[in-house]
Amino acid sequence: PQKHILRKLKDVIDFSQVHEWVAPLYSEKTGRPSIDPELVVRIIVLEYLFNHSEREFFSILPMHAGYLWFCGLDFESSLPDRTTLVKTRALWRQHGVFDRLMHQVVDQCIAAGLVKPDVHAGVDGTQVRANASIHSLQEKTLAPVQSLQDYLSELERDDRKASSERHDNQDDDNDRDPTSGSPSNQEKPKTNGLEERAAHENFRGKKFSNQTYRSVTDPDARLYRKSKGQETYLRYLVHNLMDVESGVILATTASVASGTAEREVSLHQLAEVRFKHKPIKIRTLSADKAYGTPFYLQSLFSQGITPLVSLQNLKLEETPTWKRKTNDPERQRKRQAKVEEVRIKNKAKQIQLDGKYREIQVKRTRLEHGYAESKNVHGLERARSRGLDCMQEQALCTAIVQNLKRLCRLKGRRPNTGTLACAKTKNPREWSHQYPLAFSIFSKIYEHIVQITEKFTRFSPVF
C-alpha cells in the first residue's frame, strides 16, 4: 500500500555508512565474503519493528513480499542463513556498531528539525524481565582463604588422586567381559539439574538475596522489584533519555538492576549527548522523585540544566545553624555539606513553586508512553537473549525503531523529509542549522529584494 510504514521507512533511512563502519572487521584477502551489512540492518529493523524473533522472521521472510521488497530482495533471491545473522550481531556488539547506528538516527532527527536546538529532556528507567527462570538461582560458594603453600599442596594431592583413579579404570577395562555390554547402556540417563530442581524443589518461604544467590542461566540478571507489592524476578533496567517534545530517544542504556543505577546512568547519558550531539543543548530535565537527591540536583545545576524533579515536599527548608562553633575539620565539612544540601533542595523547590515549566513537566508522561510502546509493540517486556551486552543491543535496536517511526510521522507532515534532508550537516555549528527560522526569514527578504530589483531594471522608459 502507498501509506504503508515500510514505504516511509525506505524513504527515510539511509544506512549506507554501515559499510565503512564494519570494513575493518573483515579481511579483504582471506576468508569468505560477508553478508551485506546494510541488509543485516534492514533485517534487524524489521525484526524489532514487527516484534519477530529470528526463527519466526526467517520462516516468514521467503513468502512475505513486503519484507523482501524492503530488504531489496525478491522471491528468487538467495536468503542469508539465520546463524550468519547471529554471529554478525555478536561481532557488531563487540565493536559498538549498534551505538553508531543509534548515533546516526538521532543525528538524522536533529538535522530534519524533529529535535530542536534547545531540548527539554526527560529521563526515566523501566524494568525488563530477564530470559532466566527463578529456578536457575544457585547459592554462591566463596573459596576458603588459604596460603599459597596449602593451595599448591592441595593441587598436588588432587593430581595424584586423579592419576590413581585413571590407572584403576584402565585395569577394570582390561578385566571386563566384552560380551557383558558397556556400562553406559546399563546406567540410567542423566537429567538436567535445573529441570530436576524446578520439578522437586519448593521455594516458598525461602529468602533470596543478590549477595548470596546468582542465576546460572544469566549471571548478569539480578533479583529486583520496584515496590513492596510487586513480585521479585530476575530483571534488568533500561534507562531512556528522551526529548519530551518530539518523543525522540536521545540515549538508551541497559544496566544491572540496582537502587542507584538510574541516577548514575542518567549522568553518563547527559555527558554522552553533550559530547556526541553538539548541535543541541539540554535546557531542562524532567524526572520523578527517585532523581531528587542533592548530589544529582547539584550535578544538573553545574551543567546548566534546570532540574524539573517531582519532589514530595515543596516547603522551603531553613538554613541550618549551630549554637557553637567547631574547630574540627571533619565537623566543619559535614556542616558545610548540610548547608549546601539545603540550598540545592530549596533551589529545586523554588523552580517547582514558580510554575514556569509546568507545561514541560506535564509532557514527562511521554516517557511512560514510549516505554509502553516499546514493551507492548516491540517486545521490550522480556529480554530476547542473555547477558548485559545482549540486553544493551535490544535496548538500542528498540530505540532506533521508535525514532525511525517518529521520522516517518514527520515525513507525513513534511513530504520533503527524507534521506537527503536527514543527512548530517558538515558543520554542525553552522548558523543556518542552529537557527532555521531566522535563516528562512532572511531568505524570503532576500528573494523579495531580488524581485523588486529585477522589476525596476526591466523598466526602460522611452523619451
Short mmCIF file of C-alpha atoms in Angstrom, two decimals:
data_model
loop_
_atom_site.label_atom_id
_atom_site.label_comp_id
_atom_site.label_asym_id
_atom_site.label_seq_id
_atom_site.Cartn_x
_atom_site.Cartn_y
_atom_site.Cartn_z
CA PRO A 1 0.00 0.00 0.00
CA GLN A 2 1.06 3.56 -0.64
CA LYS A 3 0.73 4.64 3.01
CA HIS A 4 2.39 1.56 4.50
CA ILE A 5 5.11 2.25 7.04
CA LEU A 6 7.69 0.26 5.06
CA ARG A 7 7.39 2.72 2.16
CA LYS A 8 8.00 5.64 4.51
CA LEU A 9 10.88 3.83 6.20
CA LYS A 10 12.60 3.11 2.91
CA ASP A 11 12.49 6.82 2.04
CA VAL A 12 13.67 7.95 5.47
CA ILE A 13 16.53 5.67 6.48
CA ASP A 14 19.96 5.65 4.88
CA PHE A 15 22.38 3.17 6.40
CA SER A 16 24.95 3.20 3.62
CA GLN A 17 27.64 4.33 6.09
CA VAL A 18 27.49 0.97 7.82
CA HIS A 19 29.82 -0.37 5.09
CA GLU A 20 32.58 1.95 6.32
CA TRP A 21 31.98 1.03 9.97
CA VAL A 22 32.28 -2.73 9.51
CA ALA A 23 35.01 -2.72 6.84
CA PRO A 24 37.87 -3.04 9.41
CA LEU A 25 36.15 -6.07 10.95
CA TYR A 26 36.63 -8.25 7.88
CA SER A 27 39.64 -9.28 5.84
CA GLU A 28 39.88 -8.26 2.20
CA LYS A 29 42.10 -11.15 1.12
CA THR A 30 41.27 -14.18 3.25
CA GLY A 31 38.01 -15.83 4.23
CA ARG A 32 34.60 -15.92 2.63
CA PRO A 33 32.83 -12.66 1.71
CA SER A 34 30.50 -11.42 4.43
CA ILE A 35 26.80 -10.75 4.16
CA ASP A 36 25.78 -7.26 3.01
CA PRO A 37 25.84 -5.18 6.23
CA GLU A 38 23.03 -2.91 5.05
CA LEU A 39 20.86 -6.00 4.53
CA VAL A 40 21.62 -7.04 8.12
CA VAL A 41 20.49 -3.64 9.40
CA ARG A 42 17.24 -3.81 7.44
CA ILE A 43 16.53 -7.31 8.75
CA ILE A 44 17.13 -6.17 12.34
CA VAL A 45 14.84 -3.17 11.82
CA LEU A 46 12.07 -5.45 10.56
CA GLU A 47 12.52 -7.87 13.46
CA TYR A 48 12.14 -5.16 16.08
CA LEU A 49 9.53 -3.14 14.20
CA PHE A 50 7.08 -6.03 13.99
CA ASN A 51 8.34 -7.91 17.09
CA HIS A 52 9.54 -11.08 15.36
CA SER A 53 12.03 -13.50 16.81
CA GLU A 54 14.84 -14.52 14.48
CA ARG A 55 13.44 -18.00 13.86
CA GLU A 56 9.97 -16.62 13.22
CA PHE A 57 11.27 -13.88 10.92
CA PHE A 58 13.33 -16.20 8.72
CA SER A 59 10.36 -18.55 8.38
CA ILE A 60 8.16 -15.63 7.23
CA LEU A 61 10.70 -13.80 5.06
CA PRO A 62 10.66 -16.14 1.97
CA MET A 63 6.89 -15.67 1.49
CA HIS A 64 6.44 -12.04 2.58
CA ALA A 65 6.60 -9.70 -0.41
CA GLY A 66 6.75 -6.53 1.70
CA TYR A 67 9.71 -7.70 3.75
CA LEU A 68 11.59 -8.86 0.65
CA TRP A 69 10.93 -5.53 -1.10
CA PHE A 70 12.17 -3.57 1.92
CA CYS A 71 15.36 -5.66 2.03
CA GLY A 72 15.97 -5.24 -1.71
CA LEU A 73 15.30 -8.92 -2.46
CA ASP A 74 12.77 -10.91 -4.46
CA PHE A 75 11.27 -14.38 -4.29
CA GLU A 76 14.16 -15.89 -6.25
CA SER A 77 16.97 -14.26 -4.25
CA SER A 78 19.17 -16.37 -2.01
CA LEU A 79 18.49 -15.53 1.64
CA PRO A 80 21.16 -15.41 4.35
CA ASP A 81 21.22 -18.12 6.96
CA ARG A 82 19.89 -17.32 10.40
CA THR A 83 23.10 -18.41 12.14
CA THR A 84 25.06 -15.96 10.00
CA LEU A 85 22.97 -13.12 11.39
CA VAL A 86 23.50 -14.37 14.95
CA LYS A 87 27.29 -14.33 14.60
CA THR A 88 27.22 -10.98 12.79
CA ARG A 89 25.27 -9.37 15.62
CA ALA A 90 27.71 -10.80 18.18
CA LEU A 91 30.63 -9.29 16.23
CA TRP A 92 28.91 -5.92 15.92
CA ARG A 93 28.15 -5.84 19.64
CA GLN A 94 31.82 -6.13 20.49
CA HIS A 95 32.80 -3.21 18.24
CA GLY A 96 29.98 -0.74 19.01
CA VAL A 97 28.21 -0.80 15.63
CA PHE A 98 24.76 -0.55 17.22
CA ASP A 99 25.87 2.54 19.17
CA ARG A 100 26.89 4.15 15.88
CA LEU A 101 23.52 3.29 14.35
CA MET A 102 21.75 4.94 17.27
CA HIS A 103 24.01 7.99 16.97
CA GLN A 104 23.27 8.33 13.24
CA VAL A 105 19.49 8.04 13.69
CA VAL A 106 19.50 10.74 16.38
CA ASP A 107 21.59 12.96 14.10
CA GLN A 108 19.01 12.44 11.34
CA CYS A 109 16.25 13.51 13.72
CA ILE A 110 18.22 16.64 14.64
CA ALA A 111 19.01 17.55 11.03
CA ALA A 112 15.39 17.04 9.95
CA GLY A 113 14.20 19.53 12.58
CA LEU A 114 12.41 16.93 14.68
CA VAL A 115 14.66 17.74 17.65
CA LYS A 116 15.07 21.46 18.32
CA PRO A 117 18.40 23.05 19.36
CA ASP A 118 17.05 23.78 22.87
CA VAL A 119 15.93 20.43 24.23
CA HIS A 120 13.53 19.82 27.08
CA ALA A 121 14.51 16.29 28.05
CA GLY A 122 13.13 13.68 30.40
CA VAL A 123 14.75 10.67 31.98
CA ASP A 124 13.33 7.51 33.49
CA GLY A 125 14.00 3.80 33.82
CA THR A 126 11.93 0.66 33.34
CA GLN A 127 12.23 -2.98 34.36
CA VAL A 128 12.80 -5.75 31.83
CA ARG A 129 12.33 -9.40 32.73
CA ALA A 130 15.48 -11.41 32.15
CA ASN A 131 15.43 -14.54 29.99
CA ALA A 132 16.05 -16.74 33.02
CA SER A 133 13.89 -18.63 35.49
CA ILE A 134 13.83 -18.17 39.23
CA HIS A 135 14.74 -21.87 39.48
CA SER A 136 18.15 -21.14 37.95
CA LEU A 137 19.31 -19.46 41.17
CA GLN A 138 22.13 -21.17 42.98
CA GLU A 139 23.83 -20.17 46.18
CA LYS A 140 27.24 -18.62 45.72
CA THR A 141 30.08 -20.53 47.36
CA LEU A 142 33.07 -18.49 48.42
CA ALA A 143 36.51 -20.03 48.15
CA PRO A 144 38.16 -20.61 51.56
CA VAL A 145 41.08 -18.37 52.44
CA GLN A 146 44.32 -20.36 52.45
CA SER A 147 48.01 -19.80 51.97
CA LEU A 148 49.85 -20.37 48.70
CA GLN A 149 51.71 -23.38 50.07
CA ASP A 150 48.47 -25.06 51.18
CA TYR A 151 46.90 -24.36 47.79
CA LEU A 152 49.83 -25.94 45.90
CA SER A 153 49.84 -28.98 48.16
CA GLU A 154 46.11 -29.41 47.63
CA LEU A 155 46.58 -29.31 43.86
CA GLU A 156 49.32 -31.93 44.14
CA ARG A 157 47.04 -34.24 46.13
CA ASP A 158 44.25 -33.82 43.57
CA ASP A 159 46.64 -34.69 40.72
CA ARG A 160 47.82 -37.84 42.49
CA LYS A 161 44.26 -38.91 43.19
CA ALA A 162 43.21 -38.34 39.57
CA SER A 163 46.17 -40.31 38.20
CA SER A 164 45.49 -43.27 40.54
CA GLU A 165 41.83 -43.35 39.51
CA ARG A 166 42.88 -43.30 35.85
CA HIS A 167 45.08 -46.37 36.35
CA ASP A 168 42.30 -48.22 38.21
CA ASN A 169 39.85 -47.55 35.38
CA GLN A 170 42.30 -48.93 32.82
CA ASP A 171 42.70 -52.15 34.87
CA ASP A 172 38.93 -52.56 35.12
CA ASP A 173 38.58 -52.15 31.35
CA ASN A 174 41.09 -54.94 30.75
CA ASP A 175 39.29 -57.33 33.17
CA ARG A 176 35.76 -56.64 31.87
CA ASP A 177 34.00 -59.28 29.75
CA PRO A 178 33.36 -57.81 26.28
CA THR A 179 30.04 -59.69 25.99
CA SER A 180 28.62 -58.19 29.16
CA GLY A 181 27.75 -54.91 27.48
CA SER A 182 29.01 -51.40 28.06
CA PRO A 183 28.27 -49.77 31.39
CA SER A 184 26.90 -46.71 29.62
CA ASN A 185 23.96 -48.75 28.39
CA GLN A 186 23.22 -50.06 31.87
CA GLU A 187 23.32 -46.67 33.61
CA LYS A 188 20.22 -44.52 33.92
CA PRO A 189 20.05 -41.49 31.66
CA LYS A 190 21.18 -38.30 33.34
CA THR A 191 18.69 -35.48 33.74
CA ASN A 192 19.27 -31.76 33.67
CA GLY A 193 19.96 -30.41 37.16
CA LEU A 194 17.89 -27.26 36.64
CA GLU A 195 14.88 -29.24 35.42
CA GLU A 196 15.12 -31.59 38.39
CA ARG A 197 15.31 -28.70 40.84
CA ALA A 198 12.39 -26.94 39.18
CA ALA A 199 10.28 -30.09 39.46
CA HIS A 200 11.04 -31.06 43.06
CA GLU A 201 12.34 -28.04 44.98
CA ASN A 202 9.86 -25.75 46.69
CA PHE A 203 10.99 -22.13 47.06
CA ARG A 204 8.02 -20.97 49.14
CA GLY A 205 9.13 -19.23 52.31
CA LYS A 206 12.78 -19.23 51.25
CA LYS A 207 14.70 -15.94 51.30
CA PHE A 208 16.95 -14.98 48.39
CA SER A 209 19.45 -12.17 48.03
CA ASN A 210 21.72 -10.89 45.28
CA GLN A 211 24.61 -11.13 47.73
CA THR A 212 24.13 -14.86 48.30
CA TYR A 213 22.46 -16.15 45.11
CA ARG A 214 23.22 -15.87 41.41
CA SER A 215 21.46 -17.19 38.31
CA VAL A 216 23.31 -19.95 36.49
CA THR A 217 21.46 -19.21 33.25
CA ASP A 218 22.07 -15.44 33.20
CA PRO A 219 24.67 -14.32 35.77
CA ASP A 220 24.17 -10.63 34.88
CA ALA A 221 20.48 -10.65 35.88
CA ARG A 222 19.56 -9.55 39.39
CA LEU A 223 16.63 -10.12 41.70
CA TYR A 224 14.70 -6.85 41.70
CA ARG A 225 11.32 -5.33 42.43
CA LYS A 226 10.27 -1.69 42.36
CA SER A 227 7.78 -1.72 45.24
CA LYS A 228 6.75 -3.97 48.11
CA GLY A 229 3.59 -5.19 46.38
CA GLN A 230 5.46 -6.34 43.28
CA GLU A 231 6.83 -9.83 42.79
CA THR A 232 10.57 -10.26 42.66
CA TYR A 233 12.02 -11.58 39.41
CA LEU A 234 15.34 -11.67 37.64
CA ARG A 235 15.42 -8.34 35.85
CA TYR A 236 17.45 -5.69 34.05
CA LEU A 237 16.90 -1.93 33.98
CA VAL A 238 16.65 0.09 30.75
CA HIS A 239 17.08 3.88 31.00
CA ASN A 240 15.95 6.33 28.31
CA LEU A 241 16.86 9.98 27.88
CA MET A 242 14.09 11.42 25.71
CA ASP A 243 13.17 14.74 24.14
CA VAL A 244 9.72 15.14 25.68
CA GLU A 245 8.51 17.50 22.93
CA SER A 246 9.22 15.24 19.94
CA GLY A 247 9.40 11.83 21.63
CA VAL A 248 12.85 11.09 20.18
CA ILE A 249 15.06 8.92 22.40
CA LEU A 250 18.43 10.66 22.61
CA ALA A 251 20.22 7.89 24.54
CA THR A 252 19.35 4.50 25.97
CA THR A 253 21.31 2.27 28.33
CA ALA A 254 20.74 -1.16 29.86
CA SER A 255 22.17 -1.75 33.31
CA VAL A 256 22.21 -4.25 36.13
CA ALA A 257 19.17 -3.76 38.37
CA SER A 258 20.05 -1.74 41.46
CA GLY A 259 18.64 1.12 43.51
CA THR A 260 21.20 3.73 42.38
CA ALA A 261 21.54 2.75 38.71
CA GLU A 262 19.02 5.32 37.46
CA ARG A 263 20.92 8.39 38.67
CA GLU A 264 24.36 7.06 37.72
CA VAL A 265 23.29 6.12 34.20
CA SER A 266 21.44 9.41 33.72
CA LEU A 267 24.56 11.50 34.38
CA HIS A 268 26.52 9.34 31.95
CA GLN A 269 23.82 9.78 29.28
CA LEU A 270 23.82 13.57 29.68
CA ALA A 271 27.57 13.66 29.17
CA GLU A 272 27.25 11.37 26.15
CA VAL A 273 24.61 13.55 24.47
CA ARG A 274 26.61 16.71 25.16
CA PHE A 275 29.69 15.15 23.56
CA LYS A 276 28.15 13.35 20.57
CA HIS A 277 25.29 15.68 19.57
CA LYS A 278 26.78 19.16 19.70
CA PRO A 279 24.02 20.98 17.73
CA ILE A 280 21.60 20.54 20.64
CA LYS A 281 21.73 21.68 24.25
CA ILE A 282 19.61 20.25 27.05
CA ARG A 283 17.91 23.10 28.92
CA THR A 284 15.61 21.25 31.34
CA LEU A 285 15.42 17.69 32.62
CA SER A 286 12.17 16.22 33.92
CA ALA A 287 12.34 13.24 36.27
CA ASP A 288 10.46 11.54 39.10
CA LYS A 289 11.19 11.67 42.82
CA ALA A 290 13.89 8.96 42.61
CA TYR A 291 16.18 11.57 41.00
CA GLY A 292 15.71 14.14 43.77
CA THR A 293 18.94 13.50 45.67
CA PRO A 294 21.09 16.58 46.46
CA PHE A 295 24.11 15.17 44.61
CA TYR A 296 22.09 14.61 41.42
CA LEU A 297 20.47 18.05 41.58
CA GLN A 298 23.85 19.69 42.10
CA SER A 299 25.24 17.81 39.09
CA LEU A 300 22.44 19.19 36.91
CA PHE A 301 22.89 22.76 38.14
CA SER A 302 26.63 22.58 37.47
CA GLN A 303 25.92 21.60 33.84
CA GLY A 304 23.49 24.48 33.31
CA ILE A 305 20.44 22.19 33.26
CA THR A 306 17.26 23.17 35.09
CA PRO A 307 16.01 20.15 37.09
CA LEU A 308 12.26 19.58 36.96
CA VAL A 309 12.17 16.81 39.53
CA SER A 310 8.95 15.82 41.29
CA LEU A 311 9.79 16.47 44.93
CA GLN A 312 7.49 15.19 47.67
CA ASN A 313 7.62 18.21 49.99
CA LEU A 314 7.74 21.65 48.36
CA LYS A 315 8.05 23.55 51.64
CA LEU A 316 11.28 25.53 51.74
CA GLU A 317 13.71 24.48 54.47
CA GLU A 318 15.53 26.88 56.74
CA THR A 319 19.29 27.11 56.50
CA PRO A 320 20.69 25.11 59.42
CA THR A 321 22.63 26.97 62.10
CA TRP A 322 24.61 25.77 65.10
CA LYS A 323 24.91 27.36 68.53
CA ARG A 324 28.55 26.52 68.95
CA LYS A 325 31.47 26.79 66.60
CA THR A 326 33.79 23.91 65.98
CA ASN A 327 37.44 23.67 65.07
CA ASP A 328 37.22 20.05 63.99
CA PRO A 329 37.78 19.92 60.19
CA GLU A 330 35.56 16.86 59.80
CA ARG A 331 32.64 18.52 61.58
CA GLN A 332 33.12 21.70 59.57
CA ARG A 333 32.99 19.68 56.38
CA LYS A 334 29.75 17.96 57.43
CA ARG A 335 28.15 21.29 58.37
CA GLN A 336 29.07 22.86 55.04
CA ALA A 337 27.70 19.82 53.21
CA LYS A 338 24.42 20.10 55.14
CA VAL A 339 24.07 23.81 54.31
CA GLU A 340 24.81 23.15 50.64
CA GLU A 341 22.29 20.31 50.59
CA VAL A 342 19.52 22.53 51.94
CA ARG A 343 20.42 25.30 49.48
CA ILE A 344 20.23 22.95 46.50
CA LYS A 345 16.91 21.47 47.61
CA ASN A 346 15.38 24.92 48.13
CA LYS A 347 16.57 25.99 44.69
CA ALA A 348 14.90 22.97 43.07
CA LYS A 349 11.71 23.51 45.11
CA GLN A 350 11.57 27.18 44.11
CA ILE A 351 11.57 26.14 40.45
CA GLN A 352 8.58 23.91 41.14
CA LEU A 353 6.73 26.65 43.04
CA ASP A 354 7.23 29.24 40.28
CA GLY A 355 5.29 27.07 37.81
CA LYS A 356 7.26 28.39 34.85
CA TYR A 357 7.91 24.94 33.41
CA ARG A 358 4.58 23.36 34.30
CA GLU A 359 3.73 22.58 30.66
CA ILE A 360 7.08 20.87 30.18
CA GLN A 361 6.59 18.77 33.30
CA VAL A 362 3.23 17.54 32.03
CA LYS A 363 4.96 16.19 28.91
CA ARG A 364 7.10 13.91 31.07
CA THR A 365 4.35 11.30 30.71
CA ARG A 366 5.56 10.74 27.14
CA LEU A 367 8.39 8.75 28.66
CA GLU A 368 5.83 6.28 30.02
CA HIS A 369 4.09 6.22 26.65
CA GLY A 370 7.40 5.36 25.00
CA TYR A 371 8.03 2.53 27.43
CA ALA A 372 4.52 1.19 26.88
CA GLU A 373 5.08 1.25 23.12
CA SER A 374 8.45 -0.49 23.40
CA LYS A 375 7.05 -3.26 25.61
CA ASN A 376 3.67 -3.89 24.01
CA VAL A 377 4.66 -3.38 20.36
CA HIS A 378 8.41 -4.02 20.09
CA GLY A 379 8.99 -6.77 22.64
CA LEU A 380 10.94 -4.99 25.38
CA GLU A 381 8.80 -6.66 28.04
CA ARG A 382 11.27 -9.55 28.20
CA ALA A 383 14.91 -9.96 27.21
CA ARG A 384 15.44 -11.72 23.89
CA SER A 385 18.78 -13.18 24.89
CA ARG A 386 21.01 -13.49 27.95
CA GLY A 387 23.74 -11.20 29.18
CA LEU A 388 24.06 -7.46 29.77
CA ASP A 389 25.64 -6.85 26.35
CA CYS A 390 22.71 -8.55 24.59
CA MET A 391 20.27 -6.52 26.70
CA GLN A 392 22.07 -3.34 25.63
CA GLU A 393 21.74 -4.38 21.99
CA GLN A 394 18.00 -4.96 22.41
CA ALA A 395 17.54 -1.57 24.08
CA LEU A 396 19.45 0.20 21.30
CA CYS A 397 17.59 -1.54 18.46
CA THR A 398 14.23 -0.84 20.08
CA ALA A 399 15.11 2.86 20.47
CA ILE A 400 16.32 3.01 16.85
CA VAL A 401 12.99 1.62 15.60
CA GLN A 402 10.99 4.05 17.75
CA ASN A 403 13.00 7.03 16.47
CA LEU A 404 12.53 5.88 12.87
CA LYS A 405 8.78 5.81 13.45
CA ARG A 406 8.97 9.43 14.65
CA LEU A 407 10.83 10.33 11.45
CA CYS A 408 8.17 8.59 9.35
CA ARG A 409 5.47 10.57 11.11
CA LEU A 410 7.40 13.78 10.42
CA LYS A 411 7.66 12.79 6.76
CA GLY A 412 3.87 12.57 6.60
CA ARG A 413 3.64 16.21 7.71
CA ARG A 414 6.69 17.37 5.71
CA PRO A 415 6.98 15.48 2.40
CA ASN A 416 10.50 16.80 1.72
CA THR A 417 11.85 14.97 4.77
CA GLY A 418 13.89 12.01 3.55
CA THR A 419 17.36 10.59 3.43
CA LEU A 420 18.79 13.76 1.84
CA ALA A 421 17.00 16.06 4.25
CA CYS A 422 18.09 13.91 7.18
CA ALA A 423 21.73 13.83 6.13
CA LYS A 424 24.15 15.11 8.73
CA THR A 425 25.43 18.62 8.09
CA LYS A 426 29.14 19.06 7.52
CA ASN A 427 29.40 21.87 10.06
CA PRO A 428 27.02 21.33 12.99
CA ARG A 429 27.71 24.84 14.27
CA GLU A 430 26.54 26.48 11.06
CA TRP A 431 24.14 29.28 11.92
CA SER A 432 21.62 28.24 9.27
CA HIS A 433 21.36 24.87 11.01
CA GLN A 434 21.22 26.32 14.52
CA TYR A 435 18.62 28.97 13.65
CA PRO A 436 16.41 27.65 10.83
CA LEU A 437 13.63 30.20 11.47
CA ALA A 438 15.96 33.20 11.13
CA PHE A 439 17.55 31.66 8.05
CA SER A 440 14.16 31.22 6.34
CA ILE A 441 13.12 34.83 7.17
CA PHE A 442 16.32 36.30 5.72
CA SER A 443 15.95 34.09 2.65
CA LYS A 444 12.44 35.41 1.98
CA ILE A 445 13.59 39.02 2.45
CA TYR A 446 16.47 38.46 0.04
CA GLU A 447 14.15 36.93 -2.58
CA HIS A 448 11.75 39.86 -2.24
CA ILE A 449 14.60 42.38 -2.75
CA VAL A 450 15.78 40.49 -5.83
CA GLN A 451 12.28 40.55 -7.34
CA ILE A 452 11.94 44.31 -6.80
CA THR A 453 15.39 44.93 -8.29
CA GLU A 454 14.59 42.88 -11.40
CA LYS A 455 11.30 44.74 -11.82
CA PHE A 456 13.00 48.16 -11.91
CA THR A 457 15.88 47.03 -14.12
CA ARG A 458 13.49 45.67 -16.75
CA PHE A 459 11.64 49.06 -16.92
CA SER A 460 13.14 51.24 -19.69
CA PRO A 461 11.18 54.49 -20.40
CA VAL A 462 11.07 55.84 -23.98
CA PHE A 463 11.98 59.56 -24.39
#
